[in-house]
């Protein structure tokens, strides 16, 4: 089965055609994609035949806790969740619509980033806010990057030869989150109701005292200004004057820039803190895995992070915890989920 993976980001489109053994048959990325059909049409014109399509969808809400075959009703339910992921959900829908139109006879499957975290226990998923709020708006910690965490944690356990391991997965890119994974199931994560929560990211704040946000609104910030600041001008970009790219921040820090040095220190502090918290949720840790653009390529960051975690058995002189780097392959996870669903329903 040749399976097309459609990974629509907030501003990019990644298309990858995988053979039965996940061999990459064709591959392309459109960096500035506004939802038009043309890139997919061009890709299909030069690619081998497609037998099924798997789509990455960021938010599945409480409705979708596993891969789901797409029909008109499912598409409508995905669209209804747009308010929970306003940057990503419309692009996923654009990818779905384009693929359904161009490959109308081919089965299409939606794979959700939030679904992996649906297994979190209530103690980890529930917010301590008024019960009437939780009931009215279905407020809970959903978690994100689930497709990446699912693949990375499984692959890391295989590489470390530790089946059933307690894995802390670190997905570090422009967006960043951690997941606590026990025997392949998510039991905790750092992101919450939205992808703003948790770690310091490129331009996103991560965890902030909610009282601070209330105070800022009372001080005169509008809701739009608050949202824009937390989403686009916080994180590394807010801490340093070198922008949100960790490579630029590191270069500025090496040149003695005090703001960049502080940015790195805050980033690593919160990362170590989060890893320890995930280990606590697991009752220990067997494998620590780094994935994503930063996690895979920044060896100095990995060294700085693990240097402060010796108390967990992590370090160069310890074999208690395996430290593994895994290439991010959401496409393989999407393909696996899609094939599994189609086999179960055939």
GROMACS .gro file of C-alpha atoms in nm:
model
  346
    1UNK     CA    1   0.000   0.000   0.000
    2UNK     CA    2   0.136   0.340  -0.103
    3UNK     CA    3   0.027   0.587   0.161
    4UNK     CA    4   0.028   0.964   0.121
    5UNK     CA    5   0.090   1.160   0.440
    6UNK     CA    6  -0.047   1.515   0.438
    7UNK     CA    7   0.102   1.722   0.720
    8UNK     CA    8  -0.044   2.072   0.711
    9UNK     CA    9   0.118   2.317   0.952
   10UNK     CA   10   0.014   2.670   1.036
   11UNK     CA   11   0.204   2.802   0.734
   12UNK     CA   12   0.360   2.498   0.564
   13UNK     CA   13   0.255   2.182   0.384
   14UNK     CA   14   0.460   1.862   0.399
   15UNK     CA   15   0.372   1.583   0.159
   16UNK     CA   16   0.535   1.241   0.175
   17UNK     CA   17   0.445   0.922  -0.008
   18UNK     CA   18   0.550   0.606   0.177
   19UNK     CA   19   0.571   0.252   0.046
   20UNK     CA   20   0.465  -0.055   0.243
   21UNK     CA   21   0.792  -0.064   0.438
   22UNK     CA   22   0.784   0.315   0.492
   23UNK     CA   23   1.032   0.375   0.212
   24UNK     CA   24   1.001   0.736   0.099
   25UNK     CA   25   0.878   0.724  -0.261
   26UNK     CA   26   0.823   1.099  -0.302
   27UNK     CA   27   0.862   1.398  -0.075
   28UNK     CA   28   0.809   1.774  -0.087
   29UNK     CA   29   0.762   2.070   0.147
   30UNK     CA   30   0.585   2.395   0.069
   31UNK     CA   31   0.713   2.649   0.322
   32UNK     CA   32   0.459   2.921   0.255
   33UNK     CA   33   0.127   2.750   0.196
   34UNK     CA   34  -0.205   2.932   0.219
   35UNK     CA   35  -0.434   2.634   0.163
   36UNK     CA   36  -0.451   2.618  -0.217
   37UNK     CA   37  -0.485   2.285  -0.400
   38UNK     CA   38  -0.209   2.339  -0.658
   39UNK     CA   39   0.091   2.201  -0.457
   40UNK     CA   40  -0.087   1.872  -0.393
   41UNK     CA   41  -0.197   1.852  -0.755
   42UNK     CA   42   0.161   1.907  -0.875
   43UNK     CA   43   0.295   1.649  -0.627
   44UNK     CA   44   0.049   1.381  -0.737
   45UNK     CA   45   0.123   1.440  -1.105
   46UNK     CA   46   0.479   1.311  -1.067
   47UNK     CA   47   0.429   1.057  -0.789
   48UNK     CA   48   0.344   0.684  -0.793
   49UNK     CA   49  -0.017   0.581  -0.736
   50UNK     CA   50  -0.174   0.650  -0.396
   51UNK     CA   51  -0.379   0.383  -0.216
   52UNK     CA   52  -0.469   0.577   0.100
   53UNK     CA   53  -0.415   0.916   0.262
   54UNK     CA   54  -0.332   0.996   0.625
   55UNK     CA   55  -0.379   1.352   0.748
   56UNK     CA   56  -0.225   1.516   1.052
   57UNK     CA   57  -0.489   1.710   1.248
   58UNK     CA   58  -0.367   1.902   1.551
   59UNK     CA   59  -0.685   1.905   1.760
   60UNK     CA   60  -0.933   1.624   1.802
   61UNK     CA   61  -1.097   1.759   2.116
   62UNK     CA   62  -1.267   1.497   2.331
   63UNK     CA   63  -1.446   1.353   2.031
   64UNK     CA   64  -1.151   1.192   1.851
   65UNK     CA   65  -0.923   0.972   2.059
   66UNK     CA   66  -0.789   0.756   1.776
   67UNK     CA   67  -0.737   0.766   1.400
   68UNK     CA   68  -1.071   0.814   1.223
   69UNK     CA   69  -1.190   0.761   0.867
   70UNK     CA   70  -1.291   1.092   0.713
   71UNK     CA   71  -1.642   1.148   0.585
   72UNK     CA   72  -1.858   1.460   0.567
   73UNK     CA   73  -1.968   1.430   0.931
   74UNK     CA   74  -1.612   1.383   1.059
   75UNK     CA   75  -1.495   1.678   0.853
   76UNK     CA   76  -1.768   1.894   1.006
   77UNK     CA   77  -1.668   1.788   1.358
   78UNK     CA   78  -1.302   1.873   1.286
   79UNK     CA   79  -1.410   2.214   1.160
   80UNK     CA   80  -1.615   2.270   1.477
   81UNK     CA   81  -1.292   2.242   1.678
   82UNK     CA   82  -1.126   2.532   1.491
   83UNK     CA   83  -1.159   2.763   1.791
   84UNK     CA   84  -0.926   2.535   1.989
   85UNK     CA   85  -0.650   2.547   1.723
   86UNK     CA   86  -0.719   2.851   1.504
   87UNK     CA   87  -0.379   2.849   1.334
   88UNK     CA   88  -0.362   2.480   1.248
   89UNK     CA   89  -0.717   2.346   1.208
   90UNK     CA   90  -0.811   2.549   0.895
   91UNK     CA   91  -0.494   2.432   0.718
   92UNK     CA   92  -0.562   2.070   0.806
   93UNK     CA   93  -0.912   2.111   0.662
   94UNK     CA   94  -0.767   2.266   0.346
   95UNK     CA   95  -0.541   1.962   0.306
   96UNK     CA   96  -0.832   1.726   0.367
   97UNK     CA   97  -1.053   1.905   0.115
   98UNK     CA   98  -0.782   1.909  -0.151
   99UNK     CA   99  -0.698   1.540  -0.109
  100UNK     CA  100  -1.062   1.433  -0.105
  101UNK     CA  101  -1.126   1.624  -0.425
  102UNK     CA  102  -0.816   1.501  -0.608
  103UNK     CA  103  -0.827   1.145  -0.470
  104UNK     CA  104  -1.201   1.102  -0.417
  105UNK     CA  105  -1.193   0.723  -0.454
  106UNK     CA  106  -0.908   0.676  -0.204
  107UNK     CA  107  -0.974   0.623   0.170
  108UNK     CA  108  -0.874   0.921   0.385
  109UNK     CA  109  -0.789   0.902   0.755
  110UNK     CA  110  -0.744   1.177   1.015
  111UNK     CA  111  -0.471   1.124   1.279
  112UNK     CA  112  -0.488   1.359   1.576
  113UNK     CA  113  -0.203   1.508   1.778
  114UNK     CA  114  -0.426   1.523   2.085
  115UNK     CA  115  -0.535   1.159   2.062
  116UNK     CA  116  -0.212   1.017   2.208
  117UNK     CA  117  -0.276   1.206   2.532
  118UNK     CA  118  -0.634   1.085   2.570
  119UNK     CA  119  -0.496   0.807   2.792
  120UNK     CA  120  -0.379   1.054   3.058
  121UNK     CA  121  -0.543   0.981   3.395
  122UNK     CA  122  -0.797   1.232   3.523
  123UNK     CA  123  -0.552   1.351   3.788
  124UNK     CA  124  -0.318   1.470   3.511
  125UNK     CA  125  -0.582   1.598   3.269
  126UNK     CA  126  -0.816   1.790   3.499
  127UNK     CA  127  -0.789   2.162   3.571
  128UNK     CA  128  -0.873   2.284   3.923
  129UNK     CA  129  -1.120   2.543   3.797
  130UNK     CA  130  -1.494   2.565   3.872
  131UNK     CA  131  -1.675   2.246   3.772
  132UNK     CA  132  -1.939   2.450   3.590
  133UNK     CA  133  -1.665   2.588   3.361
  134UNK     CA  134  -1.527   2.242   3.291
  135UNK     CA  135  -1.871   2.106   3.203
  136UNK     CA  136  -1.976   2.401   2.986
  137UNK     CA  137  -1.657   2.428   2.778
  138UNK     CA  138  -1.505   2.080   2.814
  139UNK     CA  139  -1.196   2.229   2.977
  140UNK     CA  140  -0.912   1.983   3.023
  141UNK     CA  141  -0.546   1.934   2.941
  142UNK     CA  142  -0.543   1.793   2.588
  143UNK     CA  143  -0.170   1.792   2.514
  144UNK     CA  144  -0.013   1.820   2.168
  145UNK     CA  145   0.274   1.683   1.954
  146UNK     CA  146   0.115   1.345   2.019
  147UNK     CA  147   0.213   1.194   1.684
  148UNK     CA  148   0.575   1.288   1.742
  149UNK     CA  149   0.577   1.168   2.104
  150UNK     CA  150   0.414   0.838   2.008
  151UNK     CA  151   0.677   0.760   1.747
  152UNK     CA  152   0.977   0.893   1.940
  153UNK     CA  153   0.893   0.712   2.263
  154UNK     CA  154   0.831   0.382   2.085
  155UNK     CA  155   1.146   0.409   1.873
  156UNK     CA  156   1.358   0.512   2.173
  157UNK     CA  157   1.244   0.210   2.374
  158UNK     CA  158   1.337  -0.011   2.078
  159UNK     CA  159   1.681   0.147   2.039
  160UNK     CA  160   1.748   0.119   2.411
  161UNK     CA  161   1.619  -0.240   2.410
  162UNK     CA  162   1.390  -0.160   2.701
  163UNK     CA  163   1.039  -0.284   2.616
  164UNK     CA  164   0.766  -0.136   2.833
  165UNK     CA  165   1.003   0.142   2.939
  166UNK     CA  166   0.912   0.457   3.127
  167UNK     CA  167   1.005   0.718   2.868
  168UNK     CA  168   1.027   1.095   2.892
  169UNK     CA  169   0.995   1.227   2.538
  170UNK     CA  170   1.129   1.575   2.459
  171UNK     CA  171   0.989   1.722   2.137
  172UNK     CA  172   1.196   2.038   2.096
  173UNK     CA  173   1.144   2.262   1.796
  174UNK     CA  174   0.989   2.605   1.753
  175UNK     CA  175   0.710   2.451   1.954
  176UNK     CA  176   0.819   2.230   2.242
  177UNK     CA  177   0.661   1.985   2.481
  178UNK     CA  178   0.742   1.686   2.697
  179UNK     CA  179   0.546   1.365   2.743
  180UNK     CA  180   0.561   1.100   3.012
  181UNK     CA  181   0.503   0.764   2.841
  182UNK     CA  182   0.457   0.435   3.025
  183UNK     CA  183   0.452   0.118   2.816
  184UNK     CA  184   0.358   0.320   2.507
  185UNK     CA  185   0.080   0.522   2.672
  186UNK     CA  186   0.084   0.891   2.760
  187UNK     CA  187   0.033   0.955   3.131
  188UNK     CA  188   0.130   1.324   3.141
  189UNK     CA  189   0.249   1.609   2.919
  190UNK     CA  190   0.351   1.973   2.952
  191UNK     CA  191   0.107   2.135   2.707
  192UNK     CA  192  -0.251   2.181   2.816
  193UNK     CA  193  -0.579   2.315   2.678
  194UNK     CA  194  -0.375   2.499   2.414
  195UNK     CA  195  -0.020   2.468   2.275
  196UNK     CA  196   0.083   2.778   2.474
  197UNK     CA  197   0.141   2.591   2.798
  198UNK     CA  198   0.453   2.422   2.933
  199UNK     CA  199   0.808   2.480   2.818
  200UNK     CA  200   0.967   2.800   2.691
  201UNK     CA  201   0.942   2.792   2.310
  202UNK     CA  202   1.068   2.999   2.018
  203UNK     CA  203   0.802   3.269   2.040
  204UNK     CA  204   0.552   3.116   2.285
  205UNK     CA  205   0.569   3.185   2.656
  206UNK     CA  206   0.502   2.845   2.805
  207UNK     CA  207   0.361   2.843   3.158
  208UNK     CA  208   0.281   3.186   3.302
  209UNK     CA  209   0.110   3.275   3.629
  210UNK     CA  210  -0.259   3.324   3.533
  211UNK     CA  211  -0.275   3.604   3.787
  212UNK     CA  212  -0.011   3.788   3.585
  213UNK     CA  213  -0.230   3.768   3.276
  214UNK     CA  214  -0.531   3.901   3.467
  215UNK     CA  215  -0.313   4.183   3.603
  216UNK     CA  216  -0.191   4.274   3.253
  217UNK     CA  217  -0.547   4.301   3.127
  218UNK     CA  218  -0.642   4.521   3.420
  219UNK     CA  219  -0.330   4.728   3.345
  220UNK     CA  220  -0.462   4.802   2.997
  221UNK     CA  221  -0.355   4.529   2.756
  222UNK     CA  222  -0.632   4.424   2.521
  223UNK     CA  223  -0.718   4.059   2.471
  224UNK     CA  224  -0.572   4.070   2.119
  225UNK     CA  225  -0.249   4.229   2.245
  226UNK     CA  226  -0.220   3.967   2.517
  227UNK     CA  227  -0.273   3.681   2.275
  228UNK     CA  228  -0.031   3.822   2.019
  229UNK     CA  229   0.237   3.881   2.283
  230UNK     CA  230   0.211   3.531   2.431
  231UNK     CA  231   0.202   3.358   2.091
  232UNK     CA  232   0.447   3.559   1.882
  233UNK     CA  233   0.672   3.775   2.100
  234UNK     CA  234   0.746   3.564   2.408
  235UNK     CA  235   0.967   3.260   2.467
  236UNK     CA  236   1.322   3.292   2.339
  237UNK     CA  237   1.221   3.591   2.128
  238UNK     CA  238   1.094   3.772   2.437
  239UNK     CA  239   1.394   3.682   2.651
  240UNK     CA  240   1.668   3.764   2.402
  241UNK     CA  241   1.725   4.027   2.138
  242UNK     CA  242   1.837   3.758   1.893
  243UNK     CA  243   1.490   3.631   1.796
  244UNK     CA  244   1.329   3.293   1.853
  245UNK     CA  245   1.574   3.067   1.668
  246UNK     CA  246   1.783   2.885   1.927
  247UNK     CA  247   2.081   2.883   1.690
  248UNK     CA  248   2.083   3.261   1.678
  249UNK     CA  249   2.034   3.285   2.053
  250UNK     CA  250   2.327   3.051   2.114
  251UNK     CA  251   2.551   3.249   1.879
  252UNK     CA  252   2.460   3.573   2.055
  253UNK     CA  253   2.529   3.411   2.393
  254UNK     CA  254   2.871   3.295   2.275
  255UNK     CA  255   2.940   3.657   2.178
  256UNK     CA  256   2.865   3.764   2.534
  257UNK     CA  257   2.510   3.898   2.493
  258UNK     CA  258   2.360   3.901   2.844
  259UNK     CA  259   2.001   3.871   2.721
  260UNK     CA  260   2.085   3.566   2.511
  261UNK     CA  261   2.274   3.405   2.799
  262UNK     CA  262   1.970   3.451   3.024
  263UNK     CA  263   1.742   3.313   2.752
  264UNK     CA  264   1.945   2.991   2.735
  265UNK     CA  265   1.951   2.962   3.112
  266UNK     CA  266   1.574   3.003   3.141
  267UNK     CA  267   1.514   2.758   2.855
  268UNK     CA  268   1.734   2.488   3.011
  269UNK     CA  269   1.600   2.550   3.363
  270UNK     CA  270   1.241   2.498   3.250
  271UNK     CA  271   1.339   2.196   3.040
  272UNK     CA  272   1.515   2.024   3.330
  273UNK     CA  273   1.225   2.109   3.560
  274UNK     CA  274   0.979   1.960   3.313
  275UNK     CA  275   1.178   1.640   3.265
  276UNK     CA  276   1.191   1.588   3.641
  277UNK     CA  277   0.815   1.647   3.664
  278UNK     CA  278   0.748   1.393   3.388
  279UNK     CA  279   0.974   1.141   3.565
  280UNK     CA  280   0.771   1.197   3.882
  281UNK     CA  281   0.449   1.126   3.692
  282UNK     CA  282   0.604   0.797   3.576
  283UNK     CA  283   0.742   0.701   3.916
  284UNK     CA  284   1.089   0.690   3.762
  285UNK     CA  285   1.255   0.702   3.423
  286UNK     CA  286   1.421   0.440   3.204
  287UNK     CA  287   1.469   0.631   2.876
  288UNK     CA  288   1.508   1.000   2.793
  289UNK     CA  289   1.457   1.078   2.424
  290UNK     CA  290   1.523   1.402   2.235
  291UNK     CA  291   1.349   1.469   1.904
  292UNK     CA  292   1.246   1.764   1.686
  293UNK     CA  293   1.475   2.013   1.515
  294UNK     CA  294   1.635   2.145   1.835
  295UNK     CA  295   1.629   1.814   2.018
  296UNK     CA  296   1.802   1.632   1.733
  297UNK     CA  297   2.063   1.887   1.632
  298UNK     CA  298   2.167   2.086   1.941
  299UNK     CA  299   2.414   1.860   2.123
  300UNK     CA  300   2.515   2.143   2.360
  301UNK     CA  301   2.156   2.182   2.474
  302UNK     CA  302   2.124   1.810   2.540
  303UNK     CA  303   2.448   1.815   2.740
  304UNK     CA  304   2.342   2.120   2.943
  305UNK     CA  305   2.005   1.963   3.014
  306UNK     CA  306   2.130   1.622   3.124
  307UNK     CA  307   2.411   1.777   3.332
  308UNK     CA  308   2.154   1.886   3.588
  309UNK     CA  309   1.967   1.556   3.604
  310UNK     CA  310   2.222   1.327   3.769
  311UNK     CA  311   1.983   1.279   4.062
  312UNK     CA  312   1.754   1.091   3.822
  313UNK     CA  313   2.034   0.860   3.711
  314UNK     CA  314   2.094   1.056   3.393
  315UNK     CA  315   2.451   1.134   3.295
  316UNK     CA  316   2.764   1.018   3.111
  317UNK     CA  317   2.877   0.793   3.397
  318UNK     CA  318   2.539   0.630   3.453
  319UNK     CA  319   2.366   0.348   3.267
  320UNK     CA  320   2.049   0.365   3.472
  321UNK     CA  321   1.875   0.584   3.214
  322UNK     CA  322   1.932   0.552   2.840
  323UNK     CA  323   1.957   0.887   2.660
  324UNK     CA  324   1.855   0.856   2.295
  325UNK     CA  325   1.819   1.093   1.999
  326UNK     CA  326   1.545   1.002   1.751
  327UNK     CA  327   1.468   1.169   1.419
  328UNK     CA  328   1.118   1.315   1.423
  329UNK     CA  329   0.901   1.101   1.194
  330UNK     CA  330   0.540   1.199   1.239
  331UNK     CA  331   0.485   1.063   0.890
  332UNK     CA  332   0.564   0.708   1.003
  333UNK     CA  333   0.325   0.738   1.297
  334UNK     CA  334   0.049   0.871   1.070
  335UNK     CA  335   0.113   0.590   0.822
  336UNK     CA  336   0.106   0.328   1.099
  337UNK     CA  337  -0.221   0.456   1.244
  338UNK     CA  338  -0.380   0.484   0.899
  339UNK     CA  339  -0.281   0.134   0.791
  340UNK     CA  340  -0.397  -0.013   1.121
  341UNK     CA  341  -0.738   0.151   1.093
  342UNK     CA  342  -0.788   0.044   0.733
  343UNK     CA  343  -0.694  -0.317   0.813
  344UNK     CA  344  -0.935  -0.322   1.108
  345UNK     CA  345  -1.222  -0.188   0.898
  346UNK     CA  346  -1.157  -0.382   0.575
   0.00000   0.00000   0.00000
